[in-house]
Backbone as CSV, one residue per row, in Angstrom:
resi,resn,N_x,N_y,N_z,CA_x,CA_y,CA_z,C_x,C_y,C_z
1,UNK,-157.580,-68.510,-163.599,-158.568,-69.013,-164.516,-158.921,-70.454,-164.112
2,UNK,-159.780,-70.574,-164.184,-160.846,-71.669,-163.564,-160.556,-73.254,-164.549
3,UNK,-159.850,-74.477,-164.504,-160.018,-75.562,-165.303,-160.920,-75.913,-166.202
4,UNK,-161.144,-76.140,-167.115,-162.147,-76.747,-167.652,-162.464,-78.634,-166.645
5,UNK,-163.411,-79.198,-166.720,-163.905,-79.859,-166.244,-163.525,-81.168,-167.199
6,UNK,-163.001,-82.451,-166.534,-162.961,-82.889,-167.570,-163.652,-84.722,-166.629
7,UNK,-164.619,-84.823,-166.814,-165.082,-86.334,-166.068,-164.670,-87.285,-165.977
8,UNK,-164.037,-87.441,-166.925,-162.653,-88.945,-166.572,-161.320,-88.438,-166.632
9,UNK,-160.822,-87.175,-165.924,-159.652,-87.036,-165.570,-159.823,-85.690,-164.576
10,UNK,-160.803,-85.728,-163.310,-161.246,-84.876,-162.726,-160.075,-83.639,-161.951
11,UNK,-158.911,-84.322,-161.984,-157.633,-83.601,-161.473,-156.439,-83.720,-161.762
12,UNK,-156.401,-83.407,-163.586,-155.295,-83.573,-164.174,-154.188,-82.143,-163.590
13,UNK,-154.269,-81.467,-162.659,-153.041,-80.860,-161.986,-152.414,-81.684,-161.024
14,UNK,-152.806,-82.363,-160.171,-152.357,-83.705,-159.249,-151.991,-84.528,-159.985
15,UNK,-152.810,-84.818,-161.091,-151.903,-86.418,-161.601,-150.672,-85.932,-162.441
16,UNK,-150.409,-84.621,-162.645,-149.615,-83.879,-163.442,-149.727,-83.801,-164.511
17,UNK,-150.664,-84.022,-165.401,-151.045,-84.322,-166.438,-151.089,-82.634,-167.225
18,UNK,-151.202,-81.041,-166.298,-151.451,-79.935,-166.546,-150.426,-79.560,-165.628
19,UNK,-149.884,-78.585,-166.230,-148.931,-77.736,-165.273,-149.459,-76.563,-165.523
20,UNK,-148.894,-75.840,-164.455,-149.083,-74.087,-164.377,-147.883,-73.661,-165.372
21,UNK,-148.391,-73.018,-166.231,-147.046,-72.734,-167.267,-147.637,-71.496,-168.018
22,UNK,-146.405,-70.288,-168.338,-146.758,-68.841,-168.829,-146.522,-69.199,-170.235
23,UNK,-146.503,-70.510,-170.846,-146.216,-70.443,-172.346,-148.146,-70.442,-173.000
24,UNK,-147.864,-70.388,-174.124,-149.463,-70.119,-175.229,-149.279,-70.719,-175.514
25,UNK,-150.234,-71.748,-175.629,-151.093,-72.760,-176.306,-150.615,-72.891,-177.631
26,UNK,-149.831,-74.210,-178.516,-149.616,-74.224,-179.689,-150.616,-74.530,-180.295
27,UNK,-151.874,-74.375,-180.429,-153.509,-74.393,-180.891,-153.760,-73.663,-180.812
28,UNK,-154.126,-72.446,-179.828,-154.947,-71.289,-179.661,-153.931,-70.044,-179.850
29,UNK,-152.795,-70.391,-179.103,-152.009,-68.852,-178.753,-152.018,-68.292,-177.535
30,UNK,-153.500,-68.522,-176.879,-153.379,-67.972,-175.591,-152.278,-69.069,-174.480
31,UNK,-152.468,-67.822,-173.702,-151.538,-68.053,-172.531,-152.390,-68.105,-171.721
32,UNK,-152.549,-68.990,-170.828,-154.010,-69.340,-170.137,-153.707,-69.878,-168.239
33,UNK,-151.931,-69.934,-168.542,-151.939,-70.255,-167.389,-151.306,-71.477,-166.944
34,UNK,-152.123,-72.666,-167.965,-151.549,-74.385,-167.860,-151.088,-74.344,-168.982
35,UNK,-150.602,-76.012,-169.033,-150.168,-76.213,-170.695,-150.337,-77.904,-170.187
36,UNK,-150.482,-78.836,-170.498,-150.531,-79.833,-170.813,-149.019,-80.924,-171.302
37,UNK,-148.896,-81.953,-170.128,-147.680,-82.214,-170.364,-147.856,-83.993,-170.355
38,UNK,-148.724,-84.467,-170.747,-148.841,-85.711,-170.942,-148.828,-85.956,-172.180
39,UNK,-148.765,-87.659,-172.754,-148.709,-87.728,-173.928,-149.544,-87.385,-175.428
40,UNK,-149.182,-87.243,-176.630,-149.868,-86.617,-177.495,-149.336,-87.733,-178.889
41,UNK,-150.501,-88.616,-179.300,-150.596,-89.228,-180.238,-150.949,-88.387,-181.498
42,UNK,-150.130,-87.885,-182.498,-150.580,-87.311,-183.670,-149.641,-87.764,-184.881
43,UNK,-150.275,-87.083,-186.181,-150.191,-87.440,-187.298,-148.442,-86.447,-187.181
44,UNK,-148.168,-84.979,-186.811,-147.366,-84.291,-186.366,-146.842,-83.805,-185.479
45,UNK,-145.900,-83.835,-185.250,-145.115,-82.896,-184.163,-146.057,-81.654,-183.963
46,UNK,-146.855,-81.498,-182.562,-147.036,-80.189,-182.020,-145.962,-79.067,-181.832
47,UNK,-146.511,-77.856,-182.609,-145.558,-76.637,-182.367,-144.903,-76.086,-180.920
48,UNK,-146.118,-76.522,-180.218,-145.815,-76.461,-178.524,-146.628,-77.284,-177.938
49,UNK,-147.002,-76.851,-176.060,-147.480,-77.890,-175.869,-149.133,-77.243,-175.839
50,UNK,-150.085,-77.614,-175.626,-151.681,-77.308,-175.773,-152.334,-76.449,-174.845
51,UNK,-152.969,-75.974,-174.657,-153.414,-75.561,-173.301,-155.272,-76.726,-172.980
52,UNK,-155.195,-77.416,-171.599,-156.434,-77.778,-171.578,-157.402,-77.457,-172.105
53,UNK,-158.143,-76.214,-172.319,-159.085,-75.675,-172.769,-159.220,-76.030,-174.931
54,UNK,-158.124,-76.504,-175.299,-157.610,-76.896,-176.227,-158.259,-78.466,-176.473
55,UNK,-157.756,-78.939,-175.077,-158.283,-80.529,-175.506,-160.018,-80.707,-174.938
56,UNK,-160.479,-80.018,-173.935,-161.442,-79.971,-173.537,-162.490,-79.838,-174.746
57,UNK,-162.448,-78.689,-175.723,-163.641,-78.493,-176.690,-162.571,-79.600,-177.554
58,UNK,-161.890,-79.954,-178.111,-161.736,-80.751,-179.138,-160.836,-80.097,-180.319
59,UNK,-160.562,-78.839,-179.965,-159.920,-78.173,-181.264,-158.293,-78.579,-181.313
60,UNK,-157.920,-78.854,-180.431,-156.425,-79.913,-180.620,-156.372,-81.339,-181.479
61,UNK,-157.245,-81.926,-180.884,-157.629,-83.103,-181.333,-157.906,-82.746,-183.055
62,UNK,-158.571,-81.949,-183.340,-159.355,-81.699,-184.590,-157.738,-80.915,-185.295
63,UNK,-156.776,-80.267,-184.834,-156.447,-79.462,-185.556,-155.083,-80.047,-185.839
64,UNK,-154.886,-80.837,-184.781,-153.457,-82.086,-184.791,-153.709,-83.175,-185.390
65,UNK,-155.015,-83.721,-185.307,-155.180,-85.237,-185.863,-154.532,-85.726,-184.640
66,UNK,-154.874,-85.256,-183.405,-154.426,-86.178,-182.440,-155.243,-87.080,-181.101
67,UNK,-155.051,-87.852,-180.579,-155.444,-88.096,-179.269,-154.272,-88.477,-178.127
68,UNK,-155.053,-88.162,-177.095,-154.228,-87.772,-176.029,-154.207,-89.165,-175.195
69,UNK,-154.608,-89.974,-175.364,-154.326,-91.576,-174.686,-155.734,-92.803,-175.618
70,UNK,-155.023,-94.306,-174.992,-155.707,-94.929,-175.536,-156.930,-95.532,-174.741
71,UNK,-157.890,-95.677,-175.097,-159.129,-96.719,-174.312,-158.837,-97.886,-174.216
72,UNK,-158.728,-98.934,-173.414,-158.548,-100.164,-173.259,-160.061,-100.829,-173.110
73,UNK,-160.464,-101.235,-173.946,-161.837,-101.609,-173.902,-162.864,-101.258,-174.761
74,UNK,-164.399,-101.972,-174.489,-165.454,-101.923,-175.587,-166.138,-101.202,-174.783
75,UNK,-166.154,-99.739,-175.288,-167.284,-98.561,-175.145,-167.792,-98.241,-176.327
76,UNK,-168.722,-97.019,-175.805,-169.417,-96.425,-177.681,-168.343,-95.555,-177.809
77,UNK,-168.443,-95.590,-179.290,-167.374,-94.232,-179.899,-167.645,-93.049,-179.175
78,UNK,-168.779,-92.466,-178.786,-168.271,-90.812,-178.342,-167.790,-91.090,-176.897
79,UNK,-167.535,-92.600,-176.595,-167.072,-92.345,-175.222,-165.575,-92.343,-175.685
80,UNK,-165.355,-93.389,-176.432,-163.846,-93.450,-176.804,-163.235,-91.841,-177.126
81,UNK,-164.314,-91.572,-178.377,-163.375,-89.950,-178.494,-163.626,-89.032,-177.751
82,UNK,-164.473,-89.133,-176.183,-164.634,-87.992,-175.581,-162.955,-87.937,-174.495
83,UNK,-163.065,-89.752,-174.524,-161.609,-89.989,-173.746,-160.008,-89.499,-174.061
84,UNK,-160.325,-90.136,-175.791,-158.584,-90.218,-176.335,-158.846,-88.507,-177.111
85,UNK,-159.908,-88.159,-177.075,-159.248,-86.634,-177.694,-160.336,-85.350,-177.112
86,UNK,-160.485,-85.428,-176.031,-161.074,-84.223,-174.819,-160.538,-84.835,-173.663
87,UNK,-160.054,-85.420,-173.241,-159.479,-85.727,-172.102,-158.069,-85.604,-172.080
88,UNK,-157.365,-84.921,-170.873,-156.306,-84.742,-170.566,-155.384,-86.413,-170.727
89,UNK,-154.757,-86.955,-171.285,-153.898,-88.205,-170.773,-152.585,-88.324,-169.523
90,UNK,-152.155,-89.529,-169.244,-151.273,-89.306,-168.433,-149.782,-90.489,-169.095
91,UNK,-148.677,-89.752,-168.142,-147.923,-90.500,-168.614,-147.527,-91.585,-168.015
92,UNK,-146.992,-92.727,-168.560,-147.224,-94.174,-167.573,-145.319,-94.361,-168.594
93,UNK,-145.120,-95.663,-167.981,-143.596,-96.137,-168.081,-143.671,-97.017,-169.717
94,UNK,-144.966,-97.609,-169.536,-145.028,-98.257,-171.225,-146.274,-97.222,-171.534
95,UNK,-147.082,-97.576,-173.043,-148.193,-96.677,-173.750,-149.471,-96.941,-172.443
96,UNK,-149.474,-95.733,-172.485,-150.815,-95.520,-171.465,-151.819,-96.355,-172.120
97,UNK,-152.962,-96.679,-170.867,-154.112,-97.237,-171.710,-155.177,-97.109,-170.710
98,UNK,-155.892,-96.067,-170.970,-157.558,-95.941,-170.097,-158.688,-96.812,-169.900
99,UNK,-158.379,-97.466,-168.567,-159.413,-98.663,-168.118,-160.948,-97.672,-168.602
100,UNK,-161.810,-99.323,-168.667,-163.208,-99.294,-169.009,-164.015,-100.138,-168.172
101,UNK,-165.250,-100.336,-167.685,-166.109,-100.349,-166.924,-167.446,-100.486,-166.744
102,UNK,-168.045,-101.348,-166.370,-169.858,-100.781,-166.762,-169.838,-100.289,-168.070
103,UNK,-169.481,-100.293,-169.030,-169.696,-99.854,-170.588,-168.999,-98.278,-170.751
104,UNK,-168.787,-98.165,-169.889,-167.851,-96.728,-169.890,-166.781,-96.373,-169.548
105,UNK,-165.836,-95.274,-169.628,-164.646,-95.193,-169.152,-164.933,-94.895,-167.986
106,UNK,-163.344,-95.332,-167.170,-163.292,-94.899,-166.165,-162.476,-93.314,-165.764
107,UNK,-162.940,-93.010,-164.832,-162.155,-91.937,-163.714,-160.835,-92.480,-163.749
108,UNK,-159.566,-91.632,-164.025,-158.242,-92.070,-163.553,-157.979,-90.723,-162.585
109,UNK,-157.599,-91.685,-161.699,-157.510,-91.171,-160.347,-155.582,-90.766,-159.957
110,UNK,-155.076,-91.609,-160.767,-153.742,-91.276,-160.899,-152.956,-92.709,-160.697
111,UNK,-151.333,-92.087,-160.570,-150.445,-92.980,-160.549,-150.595,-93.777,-158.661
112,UNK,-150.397,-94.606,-158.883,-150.325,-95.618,-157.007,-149.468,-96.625,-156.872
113,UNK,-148.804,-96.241,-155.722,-147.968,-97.418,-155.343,-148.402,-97.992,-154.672
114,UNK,-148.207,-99.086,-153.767,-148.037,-100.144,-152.834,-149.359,-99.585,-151.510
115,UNK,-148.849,-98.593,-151.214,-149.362,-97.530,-150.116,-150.978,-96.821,-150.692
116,UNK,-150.478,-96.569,-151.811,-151.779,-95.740,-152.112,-153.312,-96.822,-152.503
117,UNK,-152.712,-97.946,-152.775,-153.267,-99.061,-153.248,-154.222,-99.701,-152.245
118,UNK,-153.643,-99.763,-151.115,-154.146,-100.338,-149.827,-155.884,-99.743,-149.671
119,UNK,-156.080,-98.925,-149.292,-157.122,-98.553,-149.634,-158.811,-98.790,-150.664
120,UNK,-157.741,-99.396,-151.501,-158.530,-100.268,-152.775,-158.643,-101.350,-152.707
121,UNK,-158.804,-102.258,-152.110,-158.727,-103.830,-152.082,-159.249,-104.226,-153.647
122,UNK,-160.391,-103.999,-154.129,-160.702,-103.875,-155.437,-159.931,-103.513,-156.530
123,UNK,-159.044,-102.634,-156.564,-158.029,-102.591,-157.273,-156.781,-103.654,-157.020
124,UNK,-156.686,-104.125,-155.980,-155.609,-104.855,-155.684,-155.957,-106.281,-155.901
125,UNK,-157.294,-106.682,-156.255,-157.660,-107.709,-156.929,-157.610,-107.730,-157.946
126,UNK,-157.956,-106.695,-159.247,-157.443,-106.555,-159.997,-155.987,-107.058,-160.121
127,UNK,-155.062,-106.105,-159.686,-153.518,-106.805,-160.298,-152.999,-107.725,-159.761
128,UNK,-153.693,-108.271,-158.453,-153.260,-109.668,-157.771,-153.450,-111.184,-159.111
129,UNK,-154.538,-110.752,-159.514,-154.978,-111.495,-160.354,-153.751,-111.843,-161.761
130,UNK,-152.594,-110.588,-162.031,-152.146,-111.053,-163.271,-150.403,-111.000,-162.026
131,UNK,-150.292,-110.244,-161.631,-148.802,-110.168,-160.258,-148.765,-110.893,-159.112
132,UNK,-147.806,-110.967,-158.807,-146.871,-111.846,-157.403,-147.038,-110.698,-156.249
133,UNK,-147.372,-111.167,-155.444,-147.253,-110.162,-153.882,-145.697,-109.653,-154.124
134,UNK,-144.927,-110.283,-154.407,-143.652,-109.418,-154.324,-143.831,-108.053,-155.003
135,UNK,-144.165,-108.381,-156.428,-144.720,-106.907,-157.198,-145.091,-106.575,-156.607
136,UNK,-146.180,-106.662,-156.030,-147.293,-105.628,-155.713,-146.316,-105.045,-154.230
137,UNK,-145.986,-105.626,-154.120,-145.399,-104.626,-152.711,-144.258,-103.908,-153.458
138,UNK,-143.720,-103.785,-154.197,-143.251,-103.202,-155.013,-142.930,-101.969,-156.020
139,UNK,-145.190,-101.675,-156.049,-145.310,-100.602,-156.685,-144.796,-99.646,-156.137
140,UNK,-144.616,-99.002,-156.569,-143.885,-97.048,-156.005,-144.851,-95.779,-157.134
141,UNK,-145.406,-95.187,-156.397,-146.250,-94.090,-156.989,-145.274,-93.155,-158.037
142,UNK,-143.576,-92.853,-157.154,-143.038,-92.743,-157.907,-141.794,-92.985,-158.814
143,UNK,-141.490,-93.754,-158.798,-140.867,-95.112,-159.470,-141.273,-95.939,-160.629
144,UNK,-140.426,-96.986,-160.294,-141.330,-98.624,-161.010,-140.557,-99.385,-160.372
145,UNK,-142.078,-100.069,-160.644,-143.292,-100.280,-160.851,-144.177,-99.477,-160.327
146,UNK,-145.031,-98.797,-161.519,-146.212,-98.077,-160.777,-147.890,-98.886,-161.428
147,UNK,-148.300,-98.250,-160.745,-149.656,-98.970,-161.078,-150.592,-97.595,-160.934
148,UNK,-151.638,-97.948,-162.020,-152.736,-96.803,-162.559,-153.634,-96.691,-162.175
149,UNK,-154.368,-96.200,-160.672,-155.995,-96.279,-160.387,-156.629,-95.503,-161.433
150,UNK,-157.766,-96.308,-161.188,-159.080,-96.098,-161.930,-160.663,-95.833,-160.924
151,UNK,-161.355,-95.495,-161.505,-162.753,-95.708,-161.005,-163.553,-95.677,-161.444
152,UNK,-164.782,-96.824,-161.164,-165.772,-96.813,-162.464,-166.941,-95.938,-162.420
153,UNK,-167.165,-94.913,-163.293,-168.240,-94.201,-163.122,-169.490,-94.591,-162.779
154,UNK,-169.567,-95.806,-163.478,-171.213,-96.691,-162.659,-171.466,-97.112,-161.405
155,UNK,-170.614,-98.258,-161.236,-170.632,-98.894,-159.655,-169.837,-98.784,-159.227
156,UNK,-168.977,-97.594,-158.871,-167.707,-96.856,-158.263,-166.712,-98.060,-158.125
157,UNK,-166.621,-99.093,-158.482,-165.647,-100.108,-158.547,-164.089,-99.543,-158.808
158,UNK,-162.696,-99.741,-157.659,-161.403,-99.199,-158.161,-161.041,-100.238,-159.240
159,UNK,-160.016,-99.841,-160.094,-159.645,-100.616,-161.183,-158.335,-100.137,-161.833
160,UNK,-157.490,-100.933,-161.893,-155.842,-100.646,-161.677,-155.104,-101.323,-162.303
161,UNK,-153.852,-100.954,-163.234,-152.925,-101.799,-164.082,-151.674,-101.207,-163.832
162,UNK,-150.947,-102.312,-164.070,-149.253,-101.868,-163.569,-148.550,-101.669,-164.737
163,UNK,-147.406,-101.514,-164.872,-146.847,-101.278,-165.703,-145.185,-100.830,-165.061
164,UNK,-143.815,-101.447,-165.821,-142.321,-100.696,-165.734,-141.994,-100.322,-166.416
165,UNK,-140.433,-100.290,-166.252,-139.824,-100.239,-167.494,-139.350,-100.944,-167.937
């Protein structure tokens, strides 16, 4: 079965954010294949875990009182709630928080270390700006210190925050 599509989290099976899993959806029931293993802000304890197709139309969000990560930044509301409750979230070492951009969210591209970073000089201005070269040589994709690419849907700008434990 085919992903639902989700524009600011274009490959939540890589960032791990969705696993392949034979359990049903504690929202729907179906068994669809994935299940969703990133964090879940709600009013209650979920019965299980969601299936994408769950957070994609909104009926998790609507049926938990939940969202699935936070916006860091000044967007319009349906960007905020298309982010924190149709979008897959990911899990980070402190509370996740979804960079913003040109007035919109960004693409999270996933977790990056040191290595994956290189590539981004733009992102690495970013956290040069608040970290020590020691950090930054430091990050570990999987470890900590990790650090969060981003990308901005407008002027494809990378955009990146660190975070340990």
């Amino acid at each position: 079965m085919t992903l639902p599509v989700f524009p600011y989290h274009p490959d939540p099976v890589a960032t791990g954010s969705v696993v392949p899993s034979a359990d049903a959806c504690g929202c729907c029931g179906a068994a669809r294949g994935y299940v969703y293993t990133g964090p879940v802000y709600s009013v209650a304890d979920l019965p299980a875990p969601v299936c994408p197709w769950c957070i994609a139309d909104g009926s998790a969000a609507d049926r938990y009182e939940a969202q699935f990560t936070e916006v860091d930044g000044r967007v319009p509301m349906d960007v905020v709630r298309a982010v924190a409750e149709r979008t897959p979230g990911f899990l980070a070492w402190q509370q996740p928080r979804w960079l913003t951009h040109c007035g919109d969210a960004a693409v999270f591209l996933g977790r990056a270390g040191a290595r994956e970073l290189r590539p981004h000089p733009d992102a690495l201005e970013t956290l040069a700006a608040e970290f020590d070269e020691d950090f930054l040589a430091a990050l570990d994709a999987d470890g900590g210190p990790s650090a969060y690419l981003f990308r901005c849907r407008g002027c494809a700008r990378h955009l990146a925050y660190a975070d340990f434990t």
